[in-house]
């Protein structure tokens, strides 16, 4: 699944680690990749997907991570994902509203 992407910098500065932030919505899922410059985080790249095209979120995250690694040579040190919907006990997994998938933090961490 090819994303719509927007680059925000002319050149990627690799001196600092990278962070992935994601907003999983019923229509679109948007991801920002930030360079963790100690002065302030810098948005380097954003990726945008149609949420209805995602059937297995864990597999999708593996593909997204692989895509960013292959095309931009970026590896993340951490990530934060947000989704509106039901959060299961112990806050390990969530089922987003209007989507037939589950977001499981433990499964994603293994990817």
XYZ file of N, CA and C in Angstrom:
333
model
N 0.848 -1.161 0.000
C 0.000 0.000 0.000
C 0.904 1.238 0.000
N 0.844 2.003 -1.044
C 1.687 3.197 -1.175
C 1.043 4.366 -0.431
N 1.831 5.057 0.372
C 1.291 6.202 1.099
C 1.333 7.473 0.259
N 0.552 8.428 0.682
C 0.753 9.799 0.211
C 1.733 10.371 1.221
N 2.808 10.935 0.754
C 3.821 11.408 1.690
C 4.210 12.843 1.401
N 4.632 13.507 2.467
C 5.081 14.890 2.369
C 6.401 14.993 3.122
N 7.414 15.530 2.450
C 8.732 15.729 3.048
C 8.800 17.175 3.530
N 9.288 17.385 4.739
C 9.325 18.725 5.325
C 10.730 19.309 5.429
N 11.725 18.552 5.088
C 13.113 19.028 5.156
C 13.796 18.737 3.823
N 14.816 19.504 3.525
C 15.579 19.278 2.295
C 16.496 18.070 2.423
N 17.013 17.878 3.629
C 17.937 16.776 3.881
C 17.672 16.242 5.289
N 17.692 14.931 5.431
C 17.440 14.308 6.733
C 18.723 14.340 7.564
N 18.622 14.947 8.736
C 19.745 15.037 9.670
C 19.747 13.770 10.522
N 20.768 12.960 10.408
C 20.819 11.665 11.099
C 21.601 11.711 12.423
N 21.881 12.899 12.921
C 22.608 12.997 14.194
C 21.739 12.622 15.389
N 20.421 12.696 15.219
C 19.508 12.478 16.338
C 18.595 11.287 16.060
N 18.035 10.678 17.110
C 17.110 9.560 16.912
C 15.778 10.046 16.326
N 14.973 9.095 15.873
C 13.683 9.413 15.251
C 12.524 8.826 16.055
N 11.400 9.524 15.996
C 10.190 9.181 16.726
C 9.042 9.107 15.724
N 8.161 8.125 15.879
C 6.989 7.976 15.019
C 5.748 8.325 15.811
N 4.938 9.257 15.309
C 3.656 9.602 15.914
C 2.567 9.254 14.917
N 1.474 8.642 15.395
C 0.409 8.243 14.486
C -0.969 8.569 15.018
N -1.854 8.941 14.113
C -3.259 9.209 14.414
C -4.081 8.290 13.523
N -4.697 7.265 14.127
C -5.469 6.287 13.367
C -6.932 6.685 13.459
N -7.490 7.081 12.339
C -8.881 7.516 12.305
C -9.727 6.584 11.461
N -11.015 6.768 11.516
C -11.946 5.943 10.760
C -11.814 6.112 9.256
N -11.350 7.260 8.808
C -11.187 7.530 7.377
C -9.716 7.499 6.967
N -8.882 8.228 7.680
C -7.459 8.329 7.342
C -6.582 7.986 8.529
N -5.417 7.459 8.253
C -4.390 7.238 9.264
C -3.177 8.044 8.840
N -2.732 8.907 9.741
C -1.646 9.840 9.446
C -0.493 9.604 10.407
N 0.726 9.628 9.872
C 1.915 9.357 10.663
C 2.935 10.458 10.415
N 3.525 10.931 11.502
C 4.586 11.924 11.414
C 5.882 11.318 11.913
N 6.957 11.578 11.228
C 8.268 11.098 11.632
C 9.072 12.325 12.041
N 9.507 12.307 13.304
C 10.188 13.449 13.889
C 11.633 13.115 14.214
N 12.519 14.052 13.947
C 13.891 13.978 14.405
C 13.892 14.575 15.811
N 14.471 13.857 16.772
C 14.435 14.306 18.155
C 15.644 15.176 18.492
N 15.738 16.290 17.784
C 16.757 17.300 18.060
C 16.532 17.777 19.500
N 17.570 17.853 20.329
C 17.405 18.277 21.724
C 16.783 19.668 21.874
N 16.969 20.531 20.888
C 16.381 21.875 20.950
C 14.861 21.808 20.803
N 14.384 20.995 19.858
C 12.948 20.826 19.606
C 12.770 19.735 18.541
N 11.696 18.942 18.652
C 11.450 17.918 17.622
C 11.217 18.579 16.261
N 11.700 17.938 15.211
C 11.544 18.464 13.858
C 10.762 17.446 13.034
N 9.631 17.877 12.472
C 8.857 17.011 11.588
C 9.626 16.856 10.288
N 10.026 15.619 9.994
C 10.834 15.324 8.815
C 9.956 14.874 7.655
N 8.983 14.027 7.952
C 8.205 13.359 6.918
C 6.841 13.001 7.473
N 5.801 13.090 6.647
C 4.492 12.577 7.046
C 4.002 11.594 5.988
N 3.309 10.572 6.460
C 2.748 9.528 5.592
C 1.257 9.441 5.865
N 0.470 9.317 4.809
C -0.983 9.327 4.935
C -1.574 8.136 4.186
N -2.428 7.386 4.885
C -3.047 6.178 4.330
C -4.558 6.241 4.519
N -5.297 5.556 3.671
C -6.732 5.363 3.856
C -6.911 4.222 4.851
N -7.558 4.481 5.956
C -7.694 3.482 7.022
C -8.452 2.241 6.573
N -9.414 2.401 5.688
C -10.212 1.263 5.231
C -9.377 0.246 4.458
N -8.195 0.656 3.975
C -7.312 -0.255 3.244
C -6.412 -1.073 4.162
N -6.483 -0.824 5.462
C -5.665 -1.549 6.430
C -6.508 -2.671 7.025
N -6.112 -3.918 6.788
C -6.887 -5.045 7.320
C -6.239 -5.647 8.566
N -4.923 -5.631 8.631
C -4.184 -6.163 9.780
C -3.218 -5.077 10.220
N -3.509 -4.441 11.365
C -2.727 -3.278 11.760
C -1.280 -3.634 12.094
N -1.053 -4.771 12.709
C 0.314 -5.168 13.046
C 1.135 -5.370 11.777
N 0.564 -6.057 10.813
C 1.253 -6.258 9.531
C 1.490 -4.913 8.847
N 0.486 -4.063 8.881
C 0.610 -2.721 8.291
C 1.776 -1.957 8.920
N 1.892 -2.002 10.253
C 2.980 -1.296 10.925
C 4.343 -1.853 10.508
N 4.416 -3.163 10.338
C 5.652 -3.767 9.848
C 6.006 -3.243 8.463
N 5.008 -3.118 7.602
C 5.227 -2.602 6.251
C 5.611 -1.127 6.280
N 4.961 -0.347 7.143
C 5.278 1.073 7.257
C 6.719 1.254 7.744
N 7.107 0.520 8.770
C 8.472 0.598 9.303
C 9.474 0.172 8.230
N 9.161 -0.896 7.505
C 10.043 -1.362 6.428
C 10.162 -0.343 5.308
N 9.053 0.296 4.960
C 9.044 1.318 3.909
C 9.955 2.485 4.285
N 9.795 2.987 5.515
C 10.584 4.131 5.966
C 12.066 3.758 6.047
N 12.362 2.545 6.461
C 13.753 2.084 6.530
C 14.353 1.967 5.123
N 13.599 1.364 4.197
C 14.104 1.131 2.842
C 14.279 2.424 2.047
N 13.314 3.350 2.125
C 13.351 4.546 1.292
C 14.066 5.733 1.929
N 14.098 5.759 3.275
C 14.680 6.928 3.949
C 15.787 6.568 4.937
N 16.053 5.284 5.122
C 17.057 4.808 6.063
C 16.818 5.378 7.463
N 15.553 5.349 7.888
C 15.164 5.836 9.212
C 14.682 4.661 10.044
N 15.199 4.589 11.271
C 14.765 3.615 12.261
C 14.267 4.403 13.476
N 13.173 3.972 14.082
C 12.570 4.692 15.204
C 13.080 4.163 16.545
N 13.232 5.061 17.500
C 13.573 4.643 18.860
C 12.306 4.475 19.691
N 11.217 5.139 19.271
C 9.948 5.014 19.980
C 8.819 5.511 19.093
N 7.601 5.241 19.569
C 6.421 5.642 18.809
C 5.259 5.897 19.765
N 4.322 6.688 19.302
C 3.089 6.935 20.040
C 1.955 6.918 19.014
N 0.946 6.086 19.263
C -0.192 5.976 18.356
C -1.454 6.360 19.098
N -2.313 7.109 18.438
C -3.597 7.486 19.019
C -4.718 7.026 18.119
N -5.791 6.557 18.744
C -6.967 6.128 17.986
C -8.198 6.306 18.859
N -9.261 6.822 18.278
C -10.521 6.932 19.000
C -11.204 5.565 18.974
N -11.653 5.102 20.113
C -12.335 3.820 20.150
C -12.217 3.164 21.507
N -12.526 1.895 21.549
C -12.534 1.122 22.781
C -11.117 0.683 23.112
N -10.682 0.982 24.321
C -9.378 0.534 24.806
C -9.623 -0.634 25.752
N -8.927 -1.742 25.521
C -9.083 -2.927 26.349
C -8.407 -2.740 27.702
N -8.803 -3.551 28.681
C -8.159 -3.470 29.998
C -6.637 -3.585 29.867
N -5.947 -2.976 30.768
C -4.483 -2.931 30.823
C -3.895 -2.080 29.702
N -4.743 -1.442 28.901
C -4.317 -0.510 27.847
C -3.289 -1.091 26.889
N -3.423 -2.346 26.576
C -2.507 -3.021 25.659
C -3.037 -2.977 24.231
N -4.348 -2.934 24.085
C -4.947 -2.989 22.752
C -6.158 -2.064 22.681
N -6.492 -1.694 21.455
C -7.662 -0.849 21.209
C -8.337 -1.296 19.924
N -9.627 -1.052 19.855
C -10.394 -1.313 18.640
C -10.965 0.031 18.191
N -10.366 0.616 17.136
C -10.815 1.938 16.689
C -12.262 1.925 16.190
N -12.941 3.018 16.452
C -14.309 3.209 15.974
C -14.321 3.204 14.451
N -15.311 2.569 13.875
C -15.525 2.519 12.419
C -14.468 1.742 11.640
N -13.649 0.949 12.316
C -12.669 0.106 11.634
C -12.790 -1.318 12.166
N -12.545 -2.286 11.325
C -12.619 -3.684 11.759
C -11.212 -4.231 11.968
N -10.460 -3.570 12.824
C -9.115 -4.040 13.136
C -8.819 -3.756 14.598
N -7.764 -4.376 15.073
C -7.329 -4.185 16.441
C -5.911 -3.647 16.434
N -5.646 -2.711 17.320
C -4.290 -2.181 17.498
C -3.780 -2.780 18.790
N -2.734 -3.601 18.712
C -2.181 -4.268 19.871
C -0.737 -3.821 20.065
N -0.485 -3.134 21.175
C 0.846 -2.562 21.425
C 1.917 -3.642 21.514
N 1.619 -4.776 22.144
C 2.628 -5.837 22.272
C 2.980 -6.422 20.904
N 1.979 -6.654 20.062
C 2.229 -7.210 18.718
C 3.046 -6.234 17.872
N 2.728 -4.950 17.972
C 3.457 -3.940 17.199
C 4.901 -3.852 17.681
N 5.104 -3.906 18.996
C 6.461 -3.819 19.554
C 7.348 -4.962 19.042
N 6.752 -6.142 18.802
C 7.515 -7.267 18.274
C 7.968 -7.015 16.843
N 7.190 -6.235 16.106
C 7.534 -5.899 14.716
C 8.744 -5.001 14.730
